[in-house]
PDB file of C-alpha atoms in Angstrom:
ATOM      1  CA  UNK A   1     -10.587  10.741  10.815  1.00 75.00           C
ATOM      2  CA  UNK A   2      -7.690  10.119  13.197  1.00 83.00           C
ATOM      3  CA  UNK A   3      -6.862   6.466  12.764  1.00 93.00           C
ATOM      4  CA  UNK A   4      -5.719   4.282  15.631  1.00 95.00           C
ATOM      5  CA  UNK A   5      -2.388   2.673  14.837  1.00 97.00           C
ATOM      6  CA  UNK A   6       0.537   0.546  15.949  1.00 97.00           C
ATOM      7  CA  UNK A   7       3.989   2.120  15.756  1.00 98.00           C
ATOM      8  CA  UNK A   8       7.446   0.548  15.655  1.00 97.00           C
ATOM      9  CA  UNK A   9      10.659   2.593  15.437  1.00 97.00           C
ATOM     10  CA  UNK A  10      14.134   1.481  14.402  1.00 97.00           C
ATOM     11  CA  UNK A  11      16.620   3.834  16.048  1.00 95.00           C
ATOM     12  CA  UNK A  12      16.109   7.177  17.730  1.00 93.00           C
ATOM     13  CA  UNK A  13      17.044   9.601  14.933  1.00 95.00           C
ATOM     14  CA  UNK A  14      13.914   9.087  12.832  1.00 97.00           C
ATOM     15  CA  UNK A  15      14.327  10.384   9.277  1.00 97.00           C
ATOM     16  CA  UNK A  16      12.023   8.021   7.381  1.00 98.00           C
ATOM     17  CA  UNK A  17       8.490   6.681   7.780  1.00 98.00           C
ATOM     18  CA  UNK A  18       6.695   3.675   6.345  1.00 98.00           C
ATOM     19  CA  UNK A  19       2.894   3.669   6.564  1.00 98.00           C
ATOM     20  CA  UNK A  20       1.751   0.072   6.114  1.00 98.00           C
ATOM     21  CA  UNK A  21      -1.908  -0.687   5.344  1.00 98.00           C
ATOM     22  CA  UNK A  22      -3.453  -4.083   6.069  1.00 98.00           C
ATOM     23  CA  UNK A  23      -5.969  -6.047   4.041  1.00 96.00           C
ATOM     24  CA  UNK A  24      -9.695  -6.624   4.432  1.00 95.00           C
ATOM     25  CA  UNK A  25     -10.721  -8.113   7.769  1.00 95.00           C
ATOM     26  CA  UNK A  26      -7.278  -7.730   9.351  1.00 96.00           C
ATOM     27  CA  UNK A  27      -5.874  -4.912  11.483  1.00 96.00           C
ATOM     28  CA  UNK A  28      -2.702  -2.915  11.951  1.00 96.00           C
ATOM     29  CA  UNK A  29      -1.018  -5.717  13.878  1.00 97.00           C
ATOM     30  CA  UNK A  30      -1.010  -7.930  10.787  1.00 96.00           C
ATOM     31  CA  UNK A  31       2.352  -6.799   9.402  1.00 97.00           C
ATOM     32  CA  UNK A  32       4.141  -5.696  12.581  1.00 97.00           C
ATOM     33  CA  UNK A  33       5.957  -9.078  12.912  1.00 97.00           C
ATOM     34  CA  UNK A  34       7.445  -8.695   9.427  1.00 96.00           C
ATOM     35  CA  UNK A  35       9.574  -5.661  10.328  1.00 97.00           C
ATOM     36  CA  UNK A  36      12.302  -7.652  12.151  1.00 96.00           C
ATOM     37  CA  UNK A  37      12.417 -10.068   9.199  1.00 97.00           C
ATOM     38  CA  UNK A  38      13.268  -7.286   6.715  1.00 97.00           C
ATOM     39  CA  UNK A  39      16.873  -7.265   7.896  1.00 96.00           C
ATOM     40  CA  UNK A  40      17.072  -3.494   8.377  1.00 97.00           C
ATOM     41  CA  UNK A  41      19.655  -2.042  10.789  1.00 95.00           C
ATOM     42  CA  UNK A  42      18.342  -1.499  14.318  1.00 94.00           C
ATOM     43  CA  UNK A  43      19.404   2.143  14.024  1.00 95.00           C
ATOM     44  CA  UNK A  44      17.897   2.640  10.546  1.00 96.00           C
ATOM     45  CA  UNK A  45      15.989   5.731  11.660  1.00 97.00           C
ATOM     46  CA  UNK A  46      12.653   4.459  10.361  1.00 98.00           C
ATOM     47  CA  UNK A  47       9.219   4.782  11.938  1.00 98.00           C
ATOM     48  CA  UNK A  48       6.799   2.049  10.848  1.00 98.00           C
ATOM     49  CA  UNK A  49       3.141   3.002  11.257  1.00 98.00           C
ATOM     50  CA  UNK A  50       0.398   0.382  11.005  1.00 98.00           C
ATOM     51  CA  UNK A  51      -3.048   2.029  11.082  1.00 98.00           C
ATOM     52  CA  UNK A  52      -6.222   0.106  11.890  1.00 98.00           C
ATOM     53  CA  UNK A  53      -9.090   0.368   9.421  1.00 97.00           C
ATOM     54  CA  UNK A  54     -12.443   1.094  11.085  1.00 95.00           C
ATOM     55  CA  UNK A  55     -15.110  -1.607  10.972  1.00 96.00           C
ATOM     56  CA  UNK A  56     -17.876  -1.096   8.440  1.00 94.00           C
ATOM     57  CA  UNK A  57     -20.486  -3.177   6.607  1.00 95.00           C
ATOM     58  CA  UNK A  58     -19.058  -4.879   3.527  1.00 94.00           C
ATOM     59  CA  UNK A  59     -21.500  -5.598   0.713  1.00 93.00           C
ATOM     60  CA  UNK A  60     -19.594  -8.644  -0.564  1.00 86.00           C
ATOM     61  CA  UNK A  61     -19.682 -10.022   2.999  1.00 86.00           C
ATOM     62  CA  UNK A  62     -23.507  -9.921   3.038  1.00 88.00           C
ATOM     63  CA  UNK A  63     -23.400  -6.570   4.784  1.00 91.00           C
ATOM     64  CA  UNK A  64     -21.573  -7.917   7.840  1.00 92.00           C
ATOM     65  CA  UNK A  65     -19.258  -5.467   9.565  1.00 96.00           C
ATOM     66  CA  UNK A  66     -15.496  -5.981   9.503  1.00 95.00           C
ATOM     67  CA  UNK A  67     -12.326  -3.867   9.322  1.00 96.00           C
ATOM     68  CA  UNK A  68     -12.271  -2.443   5.798  1.00 96.00           C
ATOM     69  CA  UNK A  69     -10.703   0.544   4.067  1.00 96.00           C
ATOM     70  CA  UNK A  70     -13.620   0.703   1.634  1.00 95.00           C
ATOM     71  CA  UNK A  71     -16.716  -1.265   0.729  1.00 94.00           C
ATOM     72  CA  UNK A  72     -16.278  -4.122  -1.739  1.00 92.00           C
ATOM     73  CA  UNK A  73     -19.364  -4.257  -3.898  1.00 90.00           C
ATOM     74  CA  UNK A  74     -18.606  -7.248  -6.141  1.00 79.00           C
ATOM     75  CA  UNK A  75     -15.893  -9.553  -7.462  1.00 75.00           C
ATOM     76  CA  UNK A  76     -15.716  -7.569 -10.697  1.00 72.00           C
ATOM     77  CA  UNK A  77     -12.429  -5.646 -10.620  1.00 67.00           C
ATOM     78  CA  UNK A  78     -13.893  -2.804 -12.691  1.00 69.00           C
ATOM     79  CA  UNK A  79     -16.982  -2.355 -10.510  1.00 72.00           C
ATOM     80  CA  UNK A  80     -16.110  -3.451  -6.984  1.00 82.00           C
ATOM     81  CA  UNK A  81     -15.483  -0.049  -5.390  1.00 90.00           C
ATOM     82  CA  UNK A  82     -16.987   3.414  -5.684  1.00 92.00           C
ATOM     83  CA  UNK A  83     -14.458   6.161  -6.375  1.00 92.00           C
ATOM     84  CA  UNK A  84     -15.953   8.505  -3.759  1.00 93.00           C
ATOM     85  CA  UNK A  85     -15.664   5.793  -1.110  1.00 94.00           C
ATOM     86  CA  UNK A  86     -12.031   5.156  -2.012  1.00 94.00           C
ATOM     87  CA  UNK A  87     -11.128   8.852  -2.044  1.00 95.00           C
ATOM     88  CA  UNK A  88     -12.615   9.349   1.416  1.00 95.00           C
ATOM     89  CA  UNK A  89     -10.121   6.828   2.757  1.00 95.00           C
ATOM     90  CA  UNK A  90      -7.317   8.385   0.731  1.00 97.00           C
ATOM     91  CA  UNK A  91      -7.992  11.524   2.781  1.00 96.00           C
ATOM     92  CA  UNK A  92      -7.541   9.565   6.023  1.00 96.00           C
ATOM     93  CA  UNK A  93      -4.131   8.276   4.920  1.00 97.00           C
ATOM     94  CA  UNK A  94      -3.136  11.710   3.673  1.00 97.00           C
ATOM     95  CA  UNK A  95      -3.721  12.979   7.220  1.00 97.00           C
ATOM     96  CA  UNK A  96      -1.341  10.288   8.494  1.00 97.00           C
ATOM     97  CA  UNK A  97       1.278  11.506   6.019  1.00 98.00           C
ATOM     98  CA  UNK A  98       0.681  15.108   7.094  1.00 98.00           C
ATOM     99  CA  UNK A  99       1.344  14.074  10.694  1.00 97.00           C
ATOM    100  CA  UNK A 100       4.730  12.623   9.777  1.00 98.00           C
ATOM    101  CA  UNK A 101       5.650  15.693   7.749  1.00 98.00           C
ATOM    102  CA  UNK A 102       4.731  17.862  10.744  1.00 97.00           C
ATOM    103  CA  UNK A 103       7.123  15.751  12.820  1.00 97.00           C
ATOM    104  CA  UNK A 104       9.946  16.728  10.485  1.00 97.00           C
ATOM    105  CA  UNK A 105      10.036  13.879   7.960  1.00 98.00           C
ATOM    106  CA  UNK A 106      10.480  14.917   4.346  1.00 98.00           C
ATOM    107  CA  UNK A 107       7.651  13.606   2.105  1.00 98.00           C
ATOM    108  CA  UNK A 108      10.286  11.985  -0.134  1.00 97.00           C
ATOM    109  CA  UNK A 109      11.326   9.927   2.905  1.00 98.00           C
ATOM    110  CA  UNK A 110       7.829   8.505   3.382  1.00 98.00           C
ATOM    111  CA  UNK A 111       6.855   5.161   1.855  1.00 98.00           C
ATOM    112  CA  UNK A 112       3.294   3.870   1.564  1.00 98.00           C
ATOM    113  CA  UNK A 113       2.940   0.093   1.736  1.00 98.00           C
ATOM    114  CA  UNK A 114      -0.178  -2.016   1.538  1.00 98.00           C
ATOM    115  CA  UNK A 115      -1.469  -5.557   1.182  1.00 98.00           C
ATOM    116  CA  UNK A 116      -4.618  -6.337  -0.838  1.00 96.00           C
ATOM    117  CA  UNK A 117      -7.143  -3.567  -0.014  1.00 96.00           C
ATOM    118  CA  UNK A 118      -4.277  -1.702   1.644  1.00 98.00           C
ATOM    119  CA  UNK A 119      -2.291  -1.885  -1.583  1.00 98.00           C
ATOM    120  CA  UNK A 120      -5.122  -0.252  -3.505  1.00 97.00           C
ATOM    121  CA  UNK A 121      -5.092   2.559  -0.983  1.00 97.00           C
ATOM    122  CA  UNK A 122      -1.285   2.887  -1.060  1.00 98.00           C
ATOM    123  CA  UNK A 123      -1.302   3.315  -4.836  1.00 98.00           C
ATOM    124  CA  UNK A 124      -4.139   5.834  -4.873  1.00 98.00           C
ATOM    125  CA  UNK A 125      -2.865   7.893  -1.956  1.00 98.00           C
ATOM    126  CA  UNK A 126       0.726   8.098  -3.173  1.00 98.00           C
ATOM    127  CA  UNK A 127      -0.309   9.205  -6.658  1.00 98.00           C
ATOM    128  CA  UNK A 128      -2.749  11.809  -5.300  1.00 97.00           C
ATOM    129  CA  UNK A 129      -0.873  13.261  -2.323  1.00 97.00           C
ATOM    130  CA  UNK A 130       0.082  16.927  -2.593  1.00 96.00           C
ATOM    131  CA  UNK A 131       3.837  16.181  -2.564  1.00 97.00           C
ATOM    132  CA  UNK A 132       5.864  13.383  -4.126  1.00 98.00           C
ATOM    133  CA  UNK A 133       6.500  10.523  -1.724  1.00 98.00           C
ATOM    134  CA  UNK A 134       9.481   8.208  -1.443  1.00 98.00           C
ATOM    135  CA  UNK A 135       8.021   4.901  -2.520  1.00 98.00           C
ATOM    136  CA  UNK A 136       5.061   2.555  -2.945  1.00 98.00           C
ATOM    137  CA  UNK A 137       4.822  -1.086  -1.876  1.00 98.00           C
ATOM    138  CA  UNK A 138       1.844  -2.887  -3.427  1.00 98.00           C
ATOM    139  CA  UNK A 139       1.444  -6.509  -2.291  1.00 98.00           C
ATOM    140  CA  UNK A 140      -1.157  -8.949  -3.640  1.00 98.00           C
ATOM    141  CA  UNK A 141      -3.355  -6.110  -4.813  1.00 97.00           C
ATOM    142  CA  UNK A 142      -4.935  -4.482  -7.851  1.00 95.00           C
ATOM    143  CA  UNK A 143      -5.356  -0.927  -9.150  1.00 96.00           C
ATOM    144  CA  UNK A 144      -8.958   0.177  -9.827  1.00 94.00           C
ATOM    145  CA  UNK A 145      -9.304   3.403 -11.814  1.00 94.00           C
ATOM    146  CA  UNK A 146      -5.641   3.065 -12.802  1.00 94.00           C
ATOM    147  CA  UNK A 147      -5.885   4.871 -16.130  1.00 93.00           C
ATOM    148  CA  UNK A 148      -7.675   7.893 -14.665  1.00 93.00           C
ATOM    149  CA  UNK A 149      -5.378   8.108 -11.656  1.00 95.00           C
ATOM    150  CA  UNK A 150      -2.177   7.886 -13.695  1.00 95.00           C
ATOM    151  CA  UNK A 151      -3.475  10.452 -16.185  1.00 94.00           C
ATOM    152  CA  UNK A 152      -4.303  12.905 -13.384  1.00 95.00           C
ATOM    153  CA  UNK A 153      -1.213  12.445 -11.210  1.00 95.00           C
ATOM    154  CA  UNK A 154       1.171  15.427 -10.943  1.00 95.00           C
ATOM    155  CA  UNK A 155       4.169  15.578 -13.236  1.00 93.00           C
ATOM    156  CA  UNK A 156       7.241  13.970 -11.696  1.00 95.00           C
ATOM    157  CA  UNK A 157       5.358  11.382  -9.674  1.00 96.00           C
ATOM    158  CA  UNK A 158       6.618   8.706 -12.074  1.00 95.00           C
ATOM    159  CA  UNK A 159       9.907   9.074 -10.170  1.00 95.00           C
ATOM    160  CA  UNK A 160       8.346   7.287  -7.171  1.00 97.00           C
ATOM    161  CA  UNK A 161       9.981   3.824  -6.837  1.00 97.00           C
ATOM    162  CA  UNK A 162       7.520   0.924  -6.716  1.00 98.00           C
ATOM    163  CA  UNK A 163       7.818  -2.600  -5.314  1.00 98.00           C
ATOM    164  CA  UNK A 164       4.934  -4.763  -6.416  1.00 98.00           C
ATOM    165  CA  UNK A 165       4.449  -8.479  -5.806  1.00 98.00           C
ATOM    166  CA  UNK A 166       1.761 -11.121  -6.249  1.00 98.00           C
ATOM    167  CA  UNK A 167       1.093 -14.798  -5.729  1.00 97.00           C
ATOM    168  CA  UNK A 168       0.824 -16.913  -8.849  1.00 97.00           C
ATOM    169  CA  UNK A 169      -1.954 -18.985  -7.217  1.00 97.00           C
ATOM    170  CA  UNK A 170      -3.912 -16.131  -5.643  1.00 96.00           C
ATOM    171  CA  UNK A 171      -7.622 -17.102  -5.541  1.00 95.00           C
ATOM    172  CA  UNK A 172      -8.743 -13.761  -4.090  1.00 93.00           C
ATOM    173  CA  UNK A 173      -7.087 -11.267  -6.430  1.00 94.00           C
ATOM    174  CA  UNK A 174      -6.101 -13.113  -9.628  1.00 94.00           C
ATOM    175  CA  UNK A 175      -2.526 -12.674 -10.787  1.00 96.00           C
ATOM    176  CA  UNK A 176      -3.922 -11.429 -14.114  1.00 95.00           C
ATOM    177  CA  UNK A 177      -5.018  -8.246 -12.309  1.00 93.00           C
ATOM    178  CA  UNK A 178      -1.372  -7.737 -11.292  1.00 95.00           C
ATOM    179  CA  UNK A 179      -0.279  -8.324 -14.877  1.00 95.00           C
ATOM    180  CA  UNK A 180      -2.691  -5.553 -15.841  1.00 94.00           C
ATOM    181  CA  UNK A 181      -1.488  -2.710 -13.615  1.00 95.00           C
ATOM    182  CA  UNK A 182       2.244  -3.346 -13.109  1.00 95.00           C
ATOM    183  CA  UNK A 183       3.077  -2.853 -16.826  1.00 95.00           C
ATOM    184  CA  UNK A 184       0.982   0.343 -16.874  1.00 94.00           C
ATOM    185  CA  UNK A 185       3.250   1.822 -14.214  1.00 96.00           C
ATOM    186  CA  UNK A 186       6.353   0.744 -16.123  1.00 95.00           C
ATOM    187  CA  UNK A 187       5.010   2.274 -19.327  1.00 94.00           C
ATOM    188  CA  UNK A 188       4.634   5.599 -17.525  1.00 93.00           C
ATOM    189  CA  UNK A 189       8.307   5.544 -16.506  1.00 93.00           C
ATOM    190  CA  UNK A 190       8.003   4.274 -12.938  1.00 95.00           C
ATOM    191  CA  UNK A 191      10.976   2.289 -11.632  1.00 95.00           C
ATOM    192  CA  UNK A 192       9.104  -0.905 -10.823  1.00 97.00           C
ATOM    193  CA  UNK A 193      10.448  -3.973  -9.057  1.00 97.00           C
ATOM    194  CA  UNK A 194       7.842  -6.629  -9.919  1.00 97.00           C
ATOM    195  CA  UNK A 195       8.042 -10.061  -8.301  1.00 97.00           C
ATOM    196  CA  UNK A 196       5.769 -13.096  -8.314  1.00 97.00           C
ATOM    197  CA  UNK A 197       5.873 -15.993  -5.873  1.00 97.00           C
ATOM    198  CA  UNK A 198       4.356 -19.496  -5.702  1.00 97.00           C
ATOM    199  CA  UNK A 199       1.721 -18.610  -3.105  1.00 97.00           C
ATOM    200  CA  UNK A 200      -1.949 -17.791  -2.691  1.00 97.00           C
ATOM    201  CA  UNK A 201      -3.245 -14.567  -1.068  1.00 96.00           C
ATOM    202  CA  UNK A 202      -0.461 -14.325   1.475  1.00 96.00           C
ATOM    203  CA  UNK A 203       3.179 -13.347   1.995  1.00 97.00           C
ATOM    204  CA  UNK A 204       6.073 -15.541   0.871  1.00 97.00           C
ATOM    205  CA  UNK A 205       9.392 -15.809   2.817  1.00 97.00           C
ATOM    206  CA  UNK A 206      11.377 -14.856  -0.298  1.00 97.00           C
ATOM    207  CA  UNK A 207       9.053 -11.899  -0.771  1.00 98.00           C
ATOM    208  CA  UNK A 208      10.103 -10.571   2.648  1.00 97.00           C
ATOM    209  CA  UNK A 209      13.775 -10.970   1.710  1.00 97.00           C
ATOM    210  CA  UNK A 210      13.258  -9.149  -1.584  1.00 98.00           C
ATOM    211  CA  UNK A 211      11.213  -6.420   0.058  1.00 98.00           C
ATOM    212  CA  UNK A 212      13.900  -5.946   2.710  1.00 97.00           C
ATOM    213  CA  UNK A 213      16.501  -5.438  -0.003  1.00 97.00           C
ATOM    214  CA  UNK A 214      14.250  -2.901  -1.725  1.00 98.00           C
ATOM    215  CA  UNK A 215      13.705  -1.011   1.537  1.00 97.00           C
ATOM    216  CA  UNK A 216      17.472  -0.823   2.087  1.00 96.00           C
ATOM    217  CA  UNK A 217      17.846   0.770  -1.359  1.00 95.00           C
ATOM    218  CA  UNK A 218      15.175   3.374  -0.611  1.00 94.00           C
ATOM    219  CA  UNK A 219      16.201   4.157   2.971  1.00 89.00           C
TER     220      UNK A 219
END
């Protein structure tokens, strides 16, 4: 599937790409306003891509249709998504990465970022893509099938830098789910920047500052 998307470029000599995936019920415009707040140079040479998830019925939403990367079956973290459903969407994002590679961007200069559902997809796509990417940003999310995915990922992928953050008062995705997956990545040798903030299921101003600093290190 060729996903519709919003695109924002910093500079004309584009050498890096950030593919940023929104959460359930939102769209690609959700995180566009954050880019200027990251404090990156105007000539950073970065293309930000914000794809729109297609609308689909969501079981947890009584079958009502809304923008969603995959169906959410229940509130049980271990049973709320089918692997086949998730992997189908991983293929869509892999196509987006392929497009950027075809435009001349090295895979190690491509970062996958995502919030909530988008974070799940960022983690799974980055650890399954055919070449090692340049970074993962996982915001207010969780990591279903983490053990299987980490065990099956190609050797060397633990070199992918990770920025992961969560709200301590998140009522949608409990912070305990974050405490479950972030240490697993660290145990595998990933360089993980893990931050928590006094917020619910949202984005904190200090989080944007910290994320901007992390982006500067990677770019």
